[in-house]
XYZ file of C-alpha atoms in Angstrom:
496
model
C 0.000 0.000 0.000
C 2.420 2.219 0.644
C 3.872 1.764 -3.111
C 0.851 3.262 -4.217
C 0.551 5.829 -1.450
C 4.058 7.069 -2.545
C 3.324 6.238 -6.818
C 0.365 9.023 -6.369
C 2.907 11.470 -4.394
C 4.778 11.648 -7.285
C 1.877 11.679 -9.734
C 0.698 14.679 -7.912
C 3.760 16.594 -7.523
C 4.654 16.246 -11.566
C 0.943 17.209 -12.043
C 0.815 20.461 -10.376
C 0.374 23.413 -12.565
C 2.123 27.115 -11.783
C 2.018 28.569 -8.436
C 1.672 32.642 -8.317
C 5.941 32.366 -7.672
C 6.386 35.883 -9.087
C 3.322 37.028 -7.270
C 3.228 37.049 -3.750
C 5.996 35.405 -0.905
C 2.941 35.243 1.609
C 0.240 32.295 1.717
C -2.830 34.108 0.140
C -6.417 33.493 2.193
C -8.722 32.464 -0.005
C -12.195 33.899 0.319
C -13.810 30.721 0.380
C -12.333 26.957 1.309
C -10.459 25.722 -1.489
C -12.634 22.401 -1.397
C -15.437 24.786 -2.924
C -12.585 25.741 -6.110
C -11.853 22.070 -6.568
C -15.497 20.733 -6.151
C -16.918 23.731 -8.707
C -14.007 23.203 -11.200
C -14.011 19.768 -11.454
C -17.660 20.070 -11.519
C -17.293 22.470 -14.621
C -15.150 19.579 -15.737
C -17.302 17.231 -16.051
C -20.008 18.725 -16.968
C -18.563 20.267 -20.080
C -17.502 16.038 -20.501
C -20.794 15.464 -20.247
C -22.179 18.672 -23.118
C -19.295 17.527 -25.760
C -20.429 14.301 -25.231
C -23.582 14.948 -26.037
C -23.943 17.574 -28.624
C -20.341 16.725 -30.542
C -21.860 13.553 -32.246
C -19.425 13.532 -34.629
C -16.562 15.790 -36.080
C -17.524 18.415 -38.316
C -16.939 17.739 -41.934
C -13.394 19.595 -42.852
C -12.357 20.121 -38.943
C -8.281 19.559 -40.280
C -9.064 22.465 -42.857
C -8.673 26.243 -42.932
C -11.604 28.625 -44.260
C -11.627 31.217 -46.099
C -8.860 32.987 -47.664
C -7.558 35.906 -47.181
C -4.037 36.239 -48.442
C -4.899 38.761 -51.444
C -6.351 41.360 -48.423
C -3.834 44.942 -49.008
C -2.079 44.354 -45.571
C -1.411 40.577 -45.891
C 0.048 41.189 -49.637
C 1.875 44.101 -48.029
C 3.785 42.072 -45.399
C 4.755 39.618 -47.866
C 5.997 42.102 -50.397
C 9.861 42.106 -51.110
C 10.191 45.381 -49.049
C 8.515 44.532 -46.104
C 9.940 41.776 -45.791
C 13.883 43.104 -45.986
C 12.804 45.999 -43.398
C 11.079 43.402 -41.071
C 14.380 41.339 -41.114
C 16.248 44.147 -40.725
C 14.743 45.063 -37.254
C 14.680 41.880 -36.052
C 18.663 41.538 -37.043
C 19.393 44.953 -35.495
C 16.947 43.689 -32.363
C 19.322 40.972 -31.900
C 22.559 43.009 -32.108
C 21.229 46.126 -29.654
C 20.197 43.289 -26.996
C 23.646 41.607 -27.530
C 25.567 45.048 -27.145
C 23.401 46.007 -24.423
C 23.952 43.146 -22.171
C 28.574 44.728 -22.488
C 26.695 47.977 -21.541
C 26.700 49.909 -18.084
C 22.779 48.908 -16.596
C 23.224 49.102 -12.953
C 20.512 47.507 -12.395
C 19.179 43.696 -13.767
C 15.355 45.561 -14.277
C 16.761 48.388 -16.403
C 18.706 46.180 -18.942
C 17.621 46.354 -22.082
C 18.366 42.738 -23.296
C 16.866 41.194 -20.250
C 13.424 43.163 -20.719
C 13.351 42.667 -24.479
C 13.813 38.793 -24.646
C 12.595 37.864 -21.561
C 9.324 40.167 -20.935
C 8.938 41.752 -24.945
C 10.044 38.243 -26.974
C 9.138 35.382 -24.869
C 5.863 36.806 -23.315
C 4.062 39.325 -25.579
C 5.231 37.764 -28.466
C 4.007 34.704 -27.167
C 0.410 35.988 -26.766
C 0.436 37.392 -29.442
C 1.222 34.688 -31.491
C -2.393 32.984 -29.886
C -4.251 35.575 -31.785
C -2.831 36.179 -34.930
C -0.709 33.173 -35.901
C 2.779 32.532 -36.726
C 4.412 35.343 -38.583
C 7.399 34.824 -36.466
C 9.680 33.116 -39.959
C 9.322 37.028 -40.979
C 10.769 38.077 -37.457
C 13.097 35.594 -37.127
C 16.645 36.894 -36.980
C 18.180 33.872 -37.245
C 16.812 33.207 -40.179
C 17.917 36.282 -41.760
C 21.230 36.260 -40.515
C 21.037 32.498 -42.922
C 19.812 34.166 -45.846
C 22.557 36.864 -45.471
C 25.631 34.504 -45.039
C 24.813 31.447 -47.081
C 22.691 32.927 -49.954
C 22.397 30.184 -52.812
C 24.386 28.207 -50.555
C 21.641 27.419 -48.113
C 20.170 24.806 -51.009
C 23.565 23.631 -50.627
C 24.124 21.970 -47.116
C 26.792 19.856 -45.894
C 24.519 16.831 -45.454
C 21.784 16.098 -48.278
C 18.950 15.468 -46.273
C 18.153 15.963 -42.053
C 18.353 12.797 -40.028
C 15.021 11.648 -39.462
C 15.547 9.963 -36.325
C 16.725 13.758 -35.259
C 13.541 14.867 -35.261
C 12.865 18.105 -33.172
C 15.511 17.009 -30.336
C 18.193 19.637 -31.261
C 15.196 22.005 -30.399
C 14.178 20.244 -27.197
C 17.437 20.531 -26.406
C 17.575 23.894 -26.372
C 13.971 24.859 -24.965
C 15.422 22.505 -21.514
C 18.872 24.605 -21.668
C 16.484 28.009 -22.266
C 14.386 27.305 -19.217
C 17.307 26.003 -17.055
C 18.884 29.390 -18.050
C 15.807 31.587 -16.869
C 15.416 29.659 -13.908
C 18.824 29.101 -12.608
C 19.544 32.508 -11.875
C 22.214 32.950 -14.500
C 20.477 35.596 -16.374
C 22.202 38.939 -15.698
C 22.438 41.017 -18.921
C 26.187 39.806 -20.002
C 25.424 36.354 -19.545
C 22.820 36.118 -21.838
C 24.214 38.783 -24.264
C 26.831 35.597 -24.538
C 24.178 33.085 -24.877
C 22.137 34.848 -27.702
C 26.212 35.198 -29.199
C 26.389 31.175 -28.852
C 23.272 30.340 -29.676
C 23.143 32.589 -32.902
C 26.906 30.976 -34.119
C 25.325 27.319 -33.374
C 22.218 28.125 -35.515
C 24.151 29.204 -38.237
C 26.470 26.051 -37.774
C 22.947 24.289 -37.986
C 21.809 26.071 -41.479
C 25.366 25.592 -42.635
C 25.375 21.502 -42.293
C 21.880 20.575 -42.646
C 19.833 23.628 -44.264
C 17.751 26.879 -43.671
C 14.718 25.144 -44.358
C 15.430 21.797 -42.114
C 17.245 23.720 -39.287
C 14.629 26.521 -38.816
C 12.063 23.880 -38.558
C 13.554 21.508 -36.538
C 16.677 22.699 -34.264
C 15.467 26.555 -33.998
C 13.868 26.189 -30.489
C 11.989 30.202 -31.132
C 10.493 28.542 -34.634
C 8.783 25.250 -32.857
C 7.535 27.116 -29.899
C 6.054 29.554 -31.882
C 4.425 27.184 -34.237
C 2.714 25.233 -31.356
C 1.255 28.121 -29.448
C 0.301 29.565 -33.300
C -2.405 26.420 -33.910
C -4.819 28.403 -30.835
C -5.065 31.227 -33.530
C -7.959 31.963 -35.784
C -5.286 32.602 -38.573
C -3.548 30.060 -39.795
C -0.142 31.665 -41.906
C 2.045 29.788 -43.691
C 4.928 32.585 -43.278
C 7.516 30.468 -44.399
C 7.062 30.632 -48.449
C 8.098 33.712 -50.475
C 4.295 34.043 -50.711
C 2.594 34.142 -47.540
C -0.858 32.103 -47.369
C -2.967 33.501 -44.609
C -6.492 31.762 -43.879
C -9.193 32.040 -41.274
C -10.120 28.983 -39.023
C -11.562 28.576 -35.752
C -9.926 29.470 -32.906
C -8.201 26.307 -31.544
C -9.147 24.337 -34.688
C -5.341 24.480 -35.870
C -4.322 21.735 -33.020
C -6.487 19.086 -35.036
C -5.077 20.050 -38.486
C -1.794 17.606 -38.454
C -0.220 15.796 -35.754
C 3.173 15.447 -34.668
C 5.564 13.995 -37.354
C 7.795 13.081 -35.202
C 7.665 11.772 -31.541
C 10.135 14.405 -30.460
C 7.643 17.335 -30.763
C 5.568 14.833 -28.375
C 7.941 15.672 -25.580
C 8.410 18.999 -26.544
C 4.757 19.960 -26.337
C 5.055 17.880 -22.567
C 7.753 19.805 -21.800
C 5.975 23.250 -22.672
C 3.565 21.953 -19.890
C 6.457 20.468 -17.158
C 8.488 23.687 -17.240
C 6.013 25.962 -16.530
C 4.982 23.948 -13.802
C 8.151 23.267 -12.429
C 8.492 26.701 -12.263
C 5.209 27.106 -10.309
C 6.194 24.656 -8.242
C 9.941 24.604 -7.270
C 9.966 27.484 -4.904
C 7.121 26.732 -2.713
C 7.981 25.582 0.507
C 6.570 22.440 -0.077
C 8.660 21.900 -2.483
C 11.757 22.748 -1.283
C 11.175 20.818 2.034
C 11.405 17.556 -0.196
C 15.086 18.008 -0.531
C 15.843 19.769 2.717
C 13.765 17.100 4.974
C 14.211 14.188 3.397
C 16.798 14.246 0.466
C 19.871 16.409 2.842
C 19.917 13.488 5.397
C 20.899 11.017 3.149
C 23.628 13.265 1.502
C 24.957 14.188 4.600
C 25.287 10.930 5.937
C 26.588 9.276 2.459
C 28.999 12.124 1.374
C 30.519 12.776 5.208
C 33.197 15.479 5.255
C 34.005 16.024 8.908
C 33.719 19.437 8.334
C 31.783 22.359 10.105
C 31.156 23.785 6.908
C 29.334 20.432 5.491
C 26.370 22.508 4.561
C 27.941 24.402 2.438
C 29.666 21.745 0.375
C 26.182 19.649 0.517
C 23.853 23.181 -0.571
C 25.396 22.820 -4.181
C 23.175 19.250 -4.102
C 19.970 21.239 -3.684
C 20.719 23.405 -6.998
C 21.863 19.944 -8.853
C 18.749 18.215 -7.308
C 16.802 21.318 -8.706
C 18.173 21.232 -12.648
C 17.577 17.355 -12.536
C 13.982 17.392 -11.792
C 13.927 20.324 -14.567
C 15.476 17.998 -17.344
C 13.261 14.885 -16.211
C 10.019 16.831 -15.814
C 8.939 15.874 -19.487
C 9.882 12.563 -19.112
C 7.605 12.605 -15.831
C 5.002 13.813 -17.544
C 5.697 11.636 -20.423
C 5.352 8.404 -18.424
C 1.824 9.787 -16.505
C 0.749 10.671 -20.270
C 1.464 7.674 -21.746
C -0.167 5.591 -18.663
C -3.516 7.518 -19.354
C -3.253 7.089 -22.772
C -2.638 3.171 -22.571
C -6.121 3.386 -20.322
C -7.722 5.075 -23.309
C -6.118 2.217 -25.313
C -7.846 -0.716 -23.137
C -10.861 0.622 -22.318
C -11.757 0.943 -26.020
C -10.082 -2.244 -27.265
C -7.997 -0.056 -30.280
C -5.931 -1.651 -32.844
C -4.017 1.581 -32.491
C -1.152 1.608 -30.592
C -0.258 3.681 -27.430
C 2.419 5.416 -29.428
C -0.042 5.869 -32.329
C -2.566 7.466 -29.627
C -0.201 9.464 -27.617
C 0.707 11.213 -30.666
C -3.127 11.674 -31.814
C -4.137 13.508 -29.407
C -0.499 15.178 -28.473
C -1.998 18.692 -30.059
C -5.004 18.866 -27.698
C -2.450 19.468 -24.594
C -1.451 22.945 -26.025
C -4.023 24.588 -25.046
C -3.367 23.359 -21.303
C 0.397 24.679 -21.560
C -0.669 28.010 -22.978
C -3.334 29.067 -19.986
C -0.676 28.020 -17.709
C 1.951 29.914 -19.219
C -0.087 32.553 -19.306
C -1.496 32.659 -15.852
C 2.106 32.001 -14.411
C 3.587 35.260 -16.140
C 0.806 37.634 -16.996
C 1.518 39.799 -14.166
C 4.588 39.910 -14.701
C 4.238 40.762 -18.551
C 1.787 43.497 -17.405
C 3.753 44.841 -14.794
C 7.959 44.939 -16.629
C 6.599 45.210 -20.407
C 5.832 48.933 -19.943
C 9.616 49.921 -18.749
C 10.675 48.881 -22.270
C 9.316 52.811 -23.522
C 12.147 54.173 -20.955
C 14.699 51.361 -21.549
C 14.672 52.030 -25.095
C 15.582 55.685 -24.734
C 18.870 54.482 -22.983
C 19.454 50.668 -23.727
C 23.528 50.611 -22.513
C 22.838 52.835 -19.022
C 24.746 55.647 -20.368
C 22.277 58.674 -19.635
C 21.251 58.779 -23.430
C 17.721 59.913 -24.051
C 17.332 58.927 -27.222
C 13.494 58.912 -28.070
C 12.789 61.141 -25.185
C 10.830 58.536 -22.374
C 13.945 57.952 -20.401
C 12.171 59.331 -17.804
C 8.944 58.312 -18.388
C 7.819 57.022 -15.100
C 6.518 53.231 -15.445
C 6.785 50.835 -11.824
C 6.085 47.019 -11.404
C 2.503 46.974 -11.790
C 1.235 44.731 -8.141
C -2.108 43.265 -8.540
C -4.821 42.715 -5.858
C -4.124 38.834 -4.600
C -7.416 38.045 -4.902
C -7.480 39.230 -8.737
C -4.581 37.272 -9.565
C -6.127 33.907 -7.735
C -9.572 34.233 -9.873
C -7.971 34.899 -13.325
C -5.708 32.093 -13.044
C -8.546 29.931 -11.862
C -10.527 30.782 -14.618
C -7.787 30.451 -17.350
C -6.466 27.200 -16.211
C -10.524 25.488 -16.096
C -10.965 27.676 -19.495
C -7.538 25.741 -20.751
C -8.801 22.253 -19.745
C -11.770 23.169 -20.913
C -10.907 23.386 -24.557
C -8.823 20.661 -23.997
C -11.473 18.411 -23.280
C -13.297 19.557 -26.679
C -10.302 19.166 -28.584
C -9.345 15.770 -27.161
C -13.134 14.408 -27.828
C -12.898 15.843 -31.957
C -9.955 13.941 -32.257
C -11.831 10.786 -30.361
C -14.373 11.117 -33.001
C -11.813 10.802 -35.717
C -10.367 8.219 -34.457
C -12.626 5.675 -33.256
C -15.034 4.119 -34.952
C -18.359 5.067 -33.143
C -19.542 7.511 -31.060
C -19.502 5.757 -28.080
C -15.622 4.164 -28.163
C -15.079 7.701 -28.830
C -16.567 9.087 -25.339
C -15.523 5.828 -23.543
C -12.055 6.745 -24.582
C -12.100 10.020 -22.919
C -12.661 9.032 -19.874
C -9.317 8.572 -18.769
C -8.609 11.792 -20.245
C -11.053 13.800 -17.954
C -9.457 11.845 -15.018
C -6.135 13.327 -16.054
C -7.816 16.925 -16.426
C -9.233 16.740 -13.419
C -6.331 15.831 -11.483
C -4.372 18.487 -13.345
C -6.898 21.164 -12.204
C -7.585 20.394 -8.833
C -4.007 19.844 -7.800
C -3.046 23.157 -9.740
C -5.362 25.352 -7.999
C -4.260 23.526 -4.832
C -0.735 25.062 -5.584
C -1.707 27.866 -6.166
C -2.776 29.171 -2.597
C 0.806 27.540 -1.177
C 3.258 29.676 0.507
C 5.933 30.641 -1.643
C 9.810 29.949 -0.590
C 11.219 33.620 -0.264
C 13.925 33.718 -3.095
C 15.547 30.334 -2.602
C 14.520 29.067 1.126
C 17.427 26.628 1.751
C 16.211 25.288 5.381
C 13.108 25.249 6.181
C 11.812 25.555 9.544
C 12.657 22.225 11.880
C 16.074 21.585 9.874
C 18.901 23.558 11.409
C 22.869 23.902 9.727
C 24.958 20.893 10.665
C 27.416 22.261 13.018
């Protein structure tokens, strides 16, 4: 028994969505017992399980297509015109440069650097969001991609190997997106070091185009390309950027994560790991949390590695940090295993020829929704409250005193919002997430099985999931958060 006591420990702990880290460093009260949160949203769960059910009989006729056209409208034609598109990859090449230069500059301070606010709060968030509503332009942003087109020319047809490994897949850029959130979250991102990270990253990229090809790198190793293409199937536009003529269509919203499927089992993890490292994030500074290591982990160290010193603490601490980036790297392997286990559910309970692979992958789309709403209620405050001080960064990117545009001094502070704001809009975007999820998950069922009721059958172990996910998420959400890194917790005192 306890096997299984401890198996659902760890099922619940991978499962937990993103804690308010960046929010508050107090417990928040909630207004009303949290049973009442957990008992009305996995109500809404269900019940919503219960409408699509019911209503979604089958899936509508052309659900994997776009609608209607609209690439000949004035402003699409205009953004794919010849011009356009040199001055868009112009900015987005001197972009690149003025957050690399910045990051040598003089910022005093972490909050007034230029290349930290850009990438971090402009790039990663906005764009991010932005993305969600009006698709994937980013191949016309994409510095990296103009920085190919500059240096190789004719030569990018050209590559060192004729075709990409197929058993590659999107690795190289799952590779990256762990190193990226490793970066962010291990505390190494002053404005030099990543000025020398974008430098390393941009010279590997280019290695990239250079062996195996603009057109294979970009879409498999460019980590900025394959996130933006998975948050860009939630849009009601669905571009194809990446041709000298753009195609733009409308679709509804949401509809683009039933158009393909993964091609590869790589973007599988990937679009786990979009999910794991925003919760692990949420997660690995609440108390809770940290008292796993410092309770029960820091005994055994300090009794295996002894050495006889006063100062064993601080030789051990550096195991916290390690413990830390390991549970970062094997969070979408967690969540991979707990996926896969639902998924092989789904597989008995409807007696499918399919395989589990051949499911997991199926219905590997309908999680993106999930990983957006908890992106997005993990960081909207702080997108709402740092992307305004880029109007006065600009104005003096290196710290020098420039004034350049004149709103050096415009007066912008860290936005705080009411606790009990930030509790009900992340409660609301994470059931609205699942929600969708749920509807997107029972399209595909419909595609997939052959009647109506394998199809519903073989979502139940998907609302089981869901429901876990939200209940356990909101119950994270009203923990205590560690202040900065809390490395004893009450009731563990320094070895002497």
């Amino acid at each position: 028994m306890r096997r299984w006591q401890l198996l659902w420990f760890a099922v619940l702990v991978v499962l937990v969505a993103p804690a308010a880290a960046h929010i508050a460093q107090v417990p928040y009260n909630l207004p009303v017992p949290f049973s009442m949160y957990a008992y009305g949203a996995t109500g809404a769960l269900v019940a919503s399980f219960v409408v699509v059910g019911y209503f979604a009989r089958s899936a509508p006729a052309g659900l994997g297509e776009a609608g209607r056209v609209v690439t000949e409208h004035p402003l699409v034609r205009f953004i794919g015109s010849g011009v356009a598109r040199a001055v868009l990859q112009g900015l987005a090449v001197a972009a690149l440069a003025l957050s690399i230069a910045s990051g040598f500059g003089a910022a005093s301070q972490v909050s007034a650097a230029f290349n930290i606010t850009f990438f971090w709060i402009i790039c990663l968030l906005g764009y991010t969001y932005l993305t969600a509503l009006i698709g994937d332009w980013y191949p016309l942003l994409n510095p990296w991609q103009a920085l190919a087109d500059w240096c190789f020319g004719a030569a990018r047809s050209r590559p060192v190997r004729r075709a990409y490994p197929s058993w590659l897949g999107y690795y190289p850029a799952l590779a990256w997106y762990l190193l990226l959130i490793w970066f962010e979250l291990s505390g190494k991102s002053t404005p030099l070091a990543l000025s020398c990270a974008l430098i390393g990253y941009t010279v590997l990229t280019l290695a990239g185009v250079r062996v195996f090809g603009a057109t294979a790198w970009m879409r498999h190793g460019e980590v900025f390309g394959v996130f933006f293409r998975m948050v860009a199937k939630m849009a009601p536009l669905d571009v194809d950027a990446r041709q000298p003529a753009i195609a733009v269509r409308l679709r509804a919203p949401f509809v683009g994560c039933l158009q393909e499927r993964p091609d590869h089992f790589s973007l599988v993890i990937f679009v786990l790991f979009m999910l794991s490292s925003t919760a692990f994030d949420g997660v690995h500074e609440t108390l809770a949390w940290v008292s796993i290591f410092w309770r029960y982990l820091y005994p055994v160290l300090a009794a295996v590695i002894a050495t006889h010193s006063k100062h064993q603490y601080l030789v051990l601490v550096n195991f916290f940090y390690y413990w830390q980036w390991l549970m970062l790297f094997v969070s979408p392997l967690f969540y991979l295993g707990i996926y896969w286990g639902f998924i092989a559910m789904t597989r008995r309970v409807t007696r499918s020829e399919r395989t589990v692979r051949e499911l997991a992958v199926a219905f590997t789309f309908s999680l993106i929704p999930i990983a957006f709403v908890y992106n997005v209620s993990h960081y909207f405050t702080e997108f709402v409250g740092q992307a305004p001080a880029i109007l006065a960064i600009i104005s003096d990117p290196f710290g020098l005193g420039w004034n350049l545009f004149g709103t050096r001094d415009l007066g912008w502070q860290d936005y705080m919002f009411e606790a009990g704001t930030v509790w009900h809009t992340q409660v609301w975007l994470i059931l609205a997430g699942h929600i969708v999820s749920v509807y997107l998950a029972h399209l595909e069922a419909l595609r997939i099985f052959r009647t109506r009721r394998e199809a519903t059958i073989s979502q139940l172990p998907m609302l089981l999931l869901m429901m876990a996910l939200t209940t356990i998420g909101l119950w994270i959400l009203s923990l205590p958060i560690a202040a900065g890194q809390v490395l004893l917790p009450p009731g563990v005192g320094t070895p002497q």
